[in-house]
CSV table of C-alpha atoms and ligand atoms in Angstrom, one decimal:
chain,number,residue,atom,x,y,z
A,220,UNK,CA,-2.8,40.6,26.2
A,221,UNK,CA,-4.7,39.7,23.1
A,222,UNK,CA,-2.7,39.5,19.9
A,223,UNK,CA,-3.7,42.0,17.3
A,224,UNK,CA,-5.0,40.8,14.0
A,225,UNK,CA,-1.8,41.9,12.4
A,226,UNK,CA,0.3,39.8,14.8
A,227,UNK,CA,-2.0,36.8,14.1
A,228,UNK,CA,-1.6,37.2,10.4
A,229,UNK,CA,2.1,37.5,10.8
A,230,UNK,CA,2.2,34.3,12.9
A,231,UNK,CA,0.1,32.5,10.3
A,232,UNK,CA,2.3,33.7,7.5
A,233,UNK,CA,5.4,32.6,9.4
A,234,UNK,CA,3.9,29.2,10.0
A,235,UNK,CA,3.1,28.8,6.4
A,236,UNK,CA,6.6,29.7,5.4
A,237,UNK,CA,8.1,27.3,7.8
A,238,UNK,CA,5.9,24.4,6.5
A,239,UNK,CA,6.8,25.3,2.9
A,240,UNK,CA,10.4,25.5,3.8
A,241,UNK,CA,10.4,22.1,5.6
A,242,UNK,CA,8.6,20.6,2.6
A,243,UNK,CA,11.2,22.0,0.2
A,244,UNK,CA,14.0,20.6,2.4
A,245,UNK,CA,12.4,17.1,2.5
A,246,UNK,CA,11.9,17.2,-1.2
A,247,UNK,CA,15.6,18.0,-1.7
A,248,UNK,CA,16.7,15.3,0.8
A,249,UNK,CA,14.5,12.8,-0.9
A,250,UNK,CA,16.6,13.1,-4.1
A,251,UNK,CA,19.5,11.3,-2.3
A,252,UNK,CA,17.4,8.8,-0.3
A,253,UNK,CA,17.8,5.9,-2.7
A,254,UNK,CA,21.5,6.5,-3.4
A,255,UNK,CA,22.4,6.9,0.2
A,256,UNK,CA,20.6,3.7,1.2
A,257,UNK,CA,18.1,5.5,3.5
A,258,UNK,CA,15.1,3.5,2.4
A,259,UNK,CA,14.0,0.2,3.7
A,260,UNK,CA,11.0,-2.1,3.5
A,261,UNK,CA,9.0,-3.7,6.3
A,262,UNK,CA,6.7,-6.7,5.6
A,263,UNK,CA,3.3,-7.3,7.0
A,264,UNK,CA,1.5,-10.6,6.7
A,265,UNK,CA,-1.8,-11.2,4.9
A,266,UNK,CA,-3.8,-14.3,5.9
A,267,UNK,CA,-6.5,-16.4,4.4
A,268,UNK,CA,-9.4,-16.7,6.7
A,269,UNK,CA,-10.5,-19.9,5.0
A,270,UNK,CA,-7.4,-21.9,5.6
A,271,UNK,CA,-5.5,-19.8,8.2
A,272,UNK,CA,-2.5,-19.8,5.9
A,273,UNK,CA,-0.1,-17.0,5.3
A,274,UNK,CA,-0.9,-15.9,1.7
A,275,UNK,CA,1.3,-12.8,1.2
A,276,UNK,CA,3.4,-10.1,2.7
A,277,UNK,CA,2.8,-6.4,1.9
A,278,UNK,CA,5.9,-4.4,1.5
A,279,UNK,CA,5.7,-1.0,3.4
A,280,UNK,CA,8.3,1.7,2.7
A,281,UNK,CA,10.3,3.4,5.4
A,282,UNK,CA,12.6,6.4,5.1
A,283,UNK,CA,15.4,6.8,7.7
A,284,UNK,CA,16.2,10.5,7.4
A,285,UNK,CA,19.8,11.3,8.6
A,286,UNK,CA,18.6,14.1,11.0
A,287,UNK,CA,14.8,13.7,11.4
A,288,UNK,CA,14.9,10.0,12.0
A,289,UNK,CA,12.0,7.9,10.7
A,290,UNK,CA,9.7,9.7,8.3
A,291,UNK,CA,6.4,7.9,7.7
A,292,UNK,CA,5.4,7.2,4.1
A,293,UNK,CA,2.3,9.3,4.4
A,294,UNK,CA,4.6,12.3,5.0
A,295,UNK,CA,7.0,11.8,2.1
A,296,UNK,CA,5.2,9.9,-0.6
A,297,UNK,CA,3.0,12.9,-1.6
A,298,UNK,CA,6.2,15.0,-1.8
A,299,UNK,CA,7.9,12.3,-3.9
A,300,UNK,CA,4.9,12.2,-6.2
A,301,UNK,CA,5.0,15.9,-6.6
A,302,UNK,CA,8.7,16.1,-7.5
A,303,UNK,CA,8.8,12.9,-9.6
A,304,UNK,CA,11.2,11.1,-7.2
A,305,UNK,CA,8.5,8.5,-6.7
A,306,UNK,CA,9.5,6.9,-10.0
A,307,UNK,CA,13.0,6.1,-8.8
A,308,UNK,CA,11.8,5.3,-5.3
A,309,UNK,CA,9.0,3.1,-6.6
A,310,UNK,CA,11.5,1.2,-8.8
A,311,UNK,CA,13.8,0.6,-5.9
A,312,UNK,CA,10.8,-0.7,-3.9
A,313,UNK,CA,9.8,-3.1,-6.6
A,314,UNK,CA,13.3,-4.5,-7.1
A,315,UNK,CA,14.0,-4.8,-3.4
A,316,UNK,CA,10.6,-6.5,-2.7
A,317,UNK,CA,10.9,-8.9,-5.5
A,318,UNK,CA,14.5,-9.8,-4.5
A,319,UNK,CA,13.4,-10.4,-1.0
A,320,UNK,CA,10.4,-12.5,-2.0
A,321,UNK,CA,12.5,-14.7,-4.2
A,322,UNK,CA,14.1,-16.1,-1.0
A,323,UNK,CA,10.7,-17.2,0.5
A,324,UNK,CA,8.7,-20.3,0.3
A,325,UNK,CA,7.3,-20.3,-3.2
A,326,UNK,CA,3.6,-20.1,-2.3
A,327,UNK,CA,3.8,-16.8,-0.6
A,328,UNK,CA,3.2,-13.6,-2.6
A,329,UNK,CA,4.6,-10.2,-2.3
A,330,UNK,CA,2.2,-7.2,-2.4
A,331,UNK,CA,3.8,-3.9,-3.5
A,332,UNK,CA,2.1,-0.5,-3.4
A,333,UNK,CA,2.2,1.4,-6.6
A,334,UNK,CA,1.7,5.2,-6.6
A,335,UNK,CA,-0.8,6.5,-9.2
A,336,UNK,CA,2.1,8.5,-10.7
A,337,UNK,CA,4.1,5.3,-11.1
A,338,UNK,CA,1.1,3.4,-12.5
A,339,UNK,CA,0.6,6.0,-15.2
A,340,UNK,CA,4.3,6.2,-16.1
A,341,UNK,CA,4.9,5.0,-19.7
A,342,UNK,CA,7.8,2.7,-18.8
A,343,UNK,CA,6.1,0.8,-16.0
A,344,UNK,CA,5.5,-2.5,-17.9
A,345,UNK,CA,9.1,-2.6,-19.2
A,346,UNK,CA,10.5,-1.9,-15.8
A,347,UNK,CA,8.3,-4.6,-14.2
A,348,UNK,CA,9.5,-7.1,-16.8
A,349,UNK,CA,13.1,-6.2,-16.3
A,350,UNK,CA,12.9,-6.5,-12.5
A,351,UNK,CA,11.1,-9.9,-12.7
A,352,UNK,CA,13.8,-11.2,-15.0
A,353,UNK,CA,16.6,-9.8,-13.0
A,354,UNK,CA,15.3,-11.1,-9.6
A,355,UNK,CA,14.0,-14.4,-11.0
A,356,UNK,CA,10.7,-14.0,-9.2
A,357,UNK,CA,7.8,-15.7,-10.8
A,358,UNK,CA,5.2,-13.0,-12.0
A,359,UNK,CA,2.5,-15.0,-10.3
A,360,UNK,CA,4.0,-14.2,-6.9
A,361,UNK,CA,3.8,-10.4,-7.4
A,362,UNK,CA,0.7,-8.4,-6.6
A,363,UNK,CA,0.5,-4.7,-7.2
A,364,UNK,CA,-1.8,-2.6,-4.9
A,365,UNK,CA,-3.2,0.5,-6.6
A,366,UNK,CA,-5.9,2.9,-5.5
A,367,UNK,CA,-8.7,4.3,-7.6
A,368,UNK,CA,-6.9,7.6,-7.9
A,369,UNK,CA,-4.6,5.7,-10.3
A,370,UNK,CA,-7.6,5.0,-12.6
A,371,UNK,CA,-10.0,7.9,-12.6
A,372,UNK,CA,-7.8,10.4,-14.4
A,373,UNK,CA,-7.6,8.4,-17.6
A,374,UNK,CA,-9.7,5.3,-17.5
A,375,UNK,CA,-8.8,4.0,-21.0
A,376,UNK,CA,-5.1,4.3,-20.4
A,377,UNK,CA,-5.5,2.7,-17.0
A,378,UNK,CA,-7.3,-0.2,-18.4
A,379,UNK,CA,-4.7,-0.6,-21.1
A,380,UNK,CA,-1.9,-0.6,-18.4
A,381,UNK,CA,-3.8,-3.0,-16.2
A,382,UNK,CA,-4.3,-5.4,-19.0
A,383,UNK,CA,-0.6,-5.3,-19.9
A,384,UNK,CA,0.4,-6.0,-16.3
A,385,UNK,CA,-2.1,-8.8,-16.0
A,386,UNK,CA,-0.9,-10.4,-19.3
A,387,UNK,CA,2.5,-10.7,-17.7
A,388,UNK,CA,0.9,-12.9,-15.0
A,389,UNK,CA,1.2,-10.2,-12.3
A,390,UNK,CA,-2.0,-9.7,-10.2
A,391,UNK,CA,-3.5,-6.4,-9.2
A,392,UNK,CA,-5.4,-5.5,-6.0
A,393,UNK,CA,-7.5,-2.4,-5.5
A,394,UNK,CA,-6.4,-0.7,-2.3
A,395,UNK,CA,-8.3,1.5,0.3
A,396,UNK,CA,-11.6,0.4,-1.2
A,397,UNK,CA,-14.6,2.2,0.1
A,398,UNK,CA,-12.9,5.6,0.4
A,399,UNK,CA,-12.7,8.4,-2.1
A,400,UNK,CA,-13.9,7.6,-5.6
A,401,UNK,CA,-14.8,4.0,-5.2
A,402,UNK,CA,-17.5,3.1,-7.6
A,403,UNK,CA,-19.2,-0.1,-8.7
A,404,UNK,CA,-18.4,0.9,-12.2
A,405,UNK,CA,-14.6,0.8,-11.6
A,406,UNK,CA,-14.8,-2.5,-10.0
A,407,UNK,CA,-16.9,-4.0,-12.7
A,408,UNK,CA,-14.9,-2.7,-15.6
A,409,UNK,CA,-11.4,-3.3,-14.3
A,410,UNK,CA,-9.9,-6.8,-13.9
A,411,UNK,CA,-8.9,-6.7,-10.3
A,412,UNK,CA,-7.7,-9.8,-8.5
A,413,UNK,CA,-8.4,-8.6,-5.0
A,414,UNK,CA,-10.4,-5.9,-3.1
A,415,UNK,CA,-8.8,-4.4,0.0
A,416,UNK,CA,-11.4,-2.8,2.3
A,417,UNK,CA,-9.9,0.3,3.8
A,418,UNK,CA,-8.9,0.1,7.4
A,419,UNK,CA,-11.1,3.0,8.4
A,420,UNK,CA,-14.1,0.7,8.2
A,421,UNK,CA,-12.4,-1.9,10.4
A,422,UNK,CA,-11.7,0.6,13.2
A,423,UNK,CA,-15.4,1.5,13.3
A,424,UNK,CA,-16.8,-2.0,12.7
A,425,UNK,CA,-17.3,-2.9,16.4
A,426,UNK,CA,-19.4,0.2,17.2
A,427,UNK,CA,-20.8,1.5,14.0
A,428,UNK,CA,-23.6,-0.4,12.2
A,429,UNK,CA,-23.0,1.8,9.2
A,430,UNK,CA,-19.3,0.7,8.9
A,431,UNK,CA,-20.4,-2.9,9.3
A,432,UNK,CA,-23.0,-2.5,6.6
A,433,UNK,CA,-20.4,-1.2,4.2
A,434,UNK,CA,-18.1,-4.1,5.0
A,435,UNK,CA,-21.0,-6.4,4.3
A,436,UNK,CA,-21.8,-4.6,1.0
A,437,UNK,CA,-18.2,-4.8,-0.2
A,438,UNK,CA,-18.1,-8.5,0.6
A,439,UNK,CA,-21.4,-9.1,-1.3
A,440,UNK,CA,-19.9,-7.2,-4.2
A,441,UNK,CA,-16.7,-9.3,-4.1
A,442,UNK,CA,-18.8,-12.5,-4.1
A,443,UNK,CA,-20.9,-11.4,-7.0
A,444,UNK,CA,-17.9,-10.3,-9.1
A,445,UNK,CA,-16.0,-13.3,-7.8
A,446,UNK,CA,-13.1,-11.2,-6.5
A,447,UNK,CA,-11.7,-12.2,-3.1
A,448,UNK,CA,-11.9,-9.5,-0.4
A,449,UNK,CA,-9.2,-8.7,2.1
A,450,UNK,CA,-9.9,-6.6,5.2
A,451,UNK,CA,-7.0,-4.4,6.4
A,452,UNK,CA,-6.4,-2.9,9.8
A,453,UNK,CA,-7.7,-5.9,11.8
A,454,UNK,CA,-6.5,-5.3,15.3
A,455,UNK,CA,-8.9,-7.2,17.6
A,456,UNK,CA,-10.4,-10.7,17.9
A,457,UNK,CA,-13.8,-9.0,17.9
A,458,UNK,CA,-13.1,-7.5,14.5
A,459,UNK,CA,-11.9,-10.8,13.2
A,460,UNK,CA,-15.1,-12.4,14.5
A,461,UNK,CA,-17.2,-9.9,12.5
A,462,UNK,CA,-15.2,-10.7,9.4
A,463,UNK,CA,-15.6,-14.4,9.8
A,464,UNK,CA,-19.4,-13.9,10.3
A,465,UNK,CA,-19.6,-12.0,7.1
A,466,UNK,CA,-17.4,-14.4,5.2
A,467,UNK,CA,-14.4,-12.3,4.4
A,468,UNK,CA,-11.6,-14.1,2.5
A,469,UNK,CA,-8.5,-12.6,3.9
A,470,UNK,CA,-7.2,-10.2,6.6
A,471,UNK,CA,-4.3,-8.1,7.5
A,472,UNK,CA,-3.5,-6.1,10.6
A,473,UNK,CA,-1.7,-5.8,13.9
A,474,UNK,CA,-3.7,-8.8,15.2
A,475,UNK,CA,-1.7,-11.0,12.7
A,476,UNK,CA,1.5,-9.0,12.8
A,477,UNK,CA,2.8,-5.5,12.5
A,478,UNK,CA,5.0,-4.5,9.6
A,479,UNK,CA,8.4,-5.9,10.5
A,480,UNK,CA,11.8,-6.9,9.2
A,481,UNK,CA,12.0,-9.4,6.3
A,482,UNK,CA,10.4,-12.7,7.3
A,483,UNK,CA,13.5,-14.7,6.5
A,484,UNK,CA,15.4,-12.8,9.3
A,485,UNK,CA,12.6,-13.6,11.7
A,486,UNK,CA,11.5,-16.7,13.5
A,487,UNK,CA,8.2,-16.9,11.7
A,488,UNK,CA,9.5,-17.5,8.2
A,489,UNK,CA,7.8,-20.8,8.0
A,490,UNK,CA,5.5,-20.4,11.0
A,491,UNK,CA,2.6,-22.7,11.6
A,492,UNK,CA,-0.8,-21.6,10.3
A,493,UNK,CA,-2.9,-19.4,12.6
A,494,UNK,CA,-6.6,-19.8,12.5
B,581,C2E,P1,-1.7,1.3,2.8
B,581,C2E,O1,-1.2,0.7,1.6
B,581,C2E,O2,-3.1,1.4,3.0
B,581,C2E,O3,-1.0,0.5,4.0
B,581,C2E,C1,-1.6,0.2,5.2
B,581,C2E,C2,-1.1,1.0,6.3
B,581,C2E,O4,-1.8,0.6,7.5
B,581,C2E,C3,0.4,0.9,6.6
B,581,C2E,O5,0.8,2.2,7.1
B,581,C2E,C4,0.4,-0.1,7.8
B,581,C2E,O6,1.5,-0.1,8.6
B,581,C2E,C5,-0.9,0.3,8.5
B,581,C2E,N1,-1.5,-0.8,9.3
B,581,C2E,C6,-1.3,-2.1,9.1
B,581,C2E,N2,-2.1,-2.8,9.9
B,581,C2E,C7,-2.7,-1.9,10.7
B,581,C2E,C8,-3.6,-2.1,11.9
B,581,C2E,O7,-4.0,-3.1,12.3
B,581,C2E,N3,-4.0,-0.9,12.4
B,581,C2E,C9,-3.6,0.3,11.9
B,581,C2E,N4,-4.1,1.4,12.6
B,581,C2E,N5,-2.8,0.5,10.9
B,581,C2E,C10,-2.3,-0.6,10.3
B,581,C2E,P2,2.2,2.7,6.6
B,581,C2E,O8,3.2,1.6,6.6
B,581,C2E,O9,2.5,3.9,7.5
B,581,C2E,O10,1.9,3.2,5.1
B,581,C2E,C11,1.0,4.2,4.9
B,581,C2E,C12,0.7,4.4,3.4
B,581,C2E,O11,1.9,4.8,2.7
B,581,C2E,C13,0.3,3.1,2.8
B,581,C2E,O12,-1.1,2.8,3.0
B,581,C2E,C14,0.5,3.4,1.3
B,581,C2E,O13,-0.5,4.1,0.8
B,581,C2E,C15,1.8,4.2,1.4
B,581,C2E,N6,3.0,3.4,1.1
B,581,C2E,C16,3.7,2.6,1.9
B,581,C2E,N7,4.7,2.0,1.3
B,581,C2E,C17,4.6,2.4,0.0
B,581,C2E,C18,5.4,2.2,-1.2
B,581,C2E,O14,6.3,1.4,-1.2
B,581,C2E,N8,5.0,2.8,-2.3
B,581,C2E,C19,3.9,3.7,-2.3
B,581,C2E,N9,3.6,4.3,-3.5
B,581,C2E,N10,3.2,3.9,-1.3
B,581,C2E,C20,3.5,3.3,-0.1
B,582,CA,CA1,-1.5,-1.1,0.4
B,583,CA,CA1,-4.8,0.2,2.2
B,584,CA,CA1,-3.7,4.0,2.3
């Protein structure tokens, strides 16, 4: 029998309540995540396509929830941004990533994702300075990845923050480039050290001329502004061949390595170059 409109509405309403309830529960659980040691970082390699050398590892956050198991960052970071927990979590990520990177070979950088909320937080520069002193990591080995969302709400403030961060010797990459609000203006007026092409273009590159054209355009942009370009989400040799053809500088993706335990605890800590 067909459900009546009333029943459907009721179901819909119930579904909404359930989602809202789960979200509230996650938000509450998130408040203890740092203290209870439920967070960890995985590391994914970034490689130079010119030399084949490992250039950096990106730190990627994981939450091991006591009953739900592994909660992916896309599911909890928006919640943490909403309830402000991202500040504490983000600080934990920075400290942990810097401490880890301090143990590696000194030419390898650590790339850390920064939430827009964190980026616009007044104490960020102070926190960064403290963490660098505390861990003893050279600022030149830290790269922060931010998205354009961090910039568009208050461009003047963002520019000021960016300049302060850069004056410490820390570099800044623009993440997920090509999606959302990406504009030539932003790239031109902000002193970024790297452009990361969003992985959505890579997944379509083999079949879509349009995706390929966008990759080519971003690479041309990078060249004219003299900013190196990294392609993320590289999974196949074919995609890599496209990137080489177009002269991309760096790449990251499952083809080179999945996010994994700290490199020091793995075999490949000082692995030979892959070309
Ligand atoms: P992102 O910064 O764009 O990170 C890249 C995402 O793509 C990661 O997902 C990574 O595991 C995944 N990835 C890497 N290579 C490949 C590939 O070849 N193919 C495919 N399909 N995916 C690939 P993950 O780890 O689930 O993180 C998702 C997002 O969560 C990140 O996107 C970032 O926006 C956010 N995030 C992760 N860690 C942190 C953090 O410490 N702080 C903040 N604020 N955000 C974080
Ligand atoms: Ca990133
Ligand atoms: Ca990205
Ligand atoms: Ca992303």
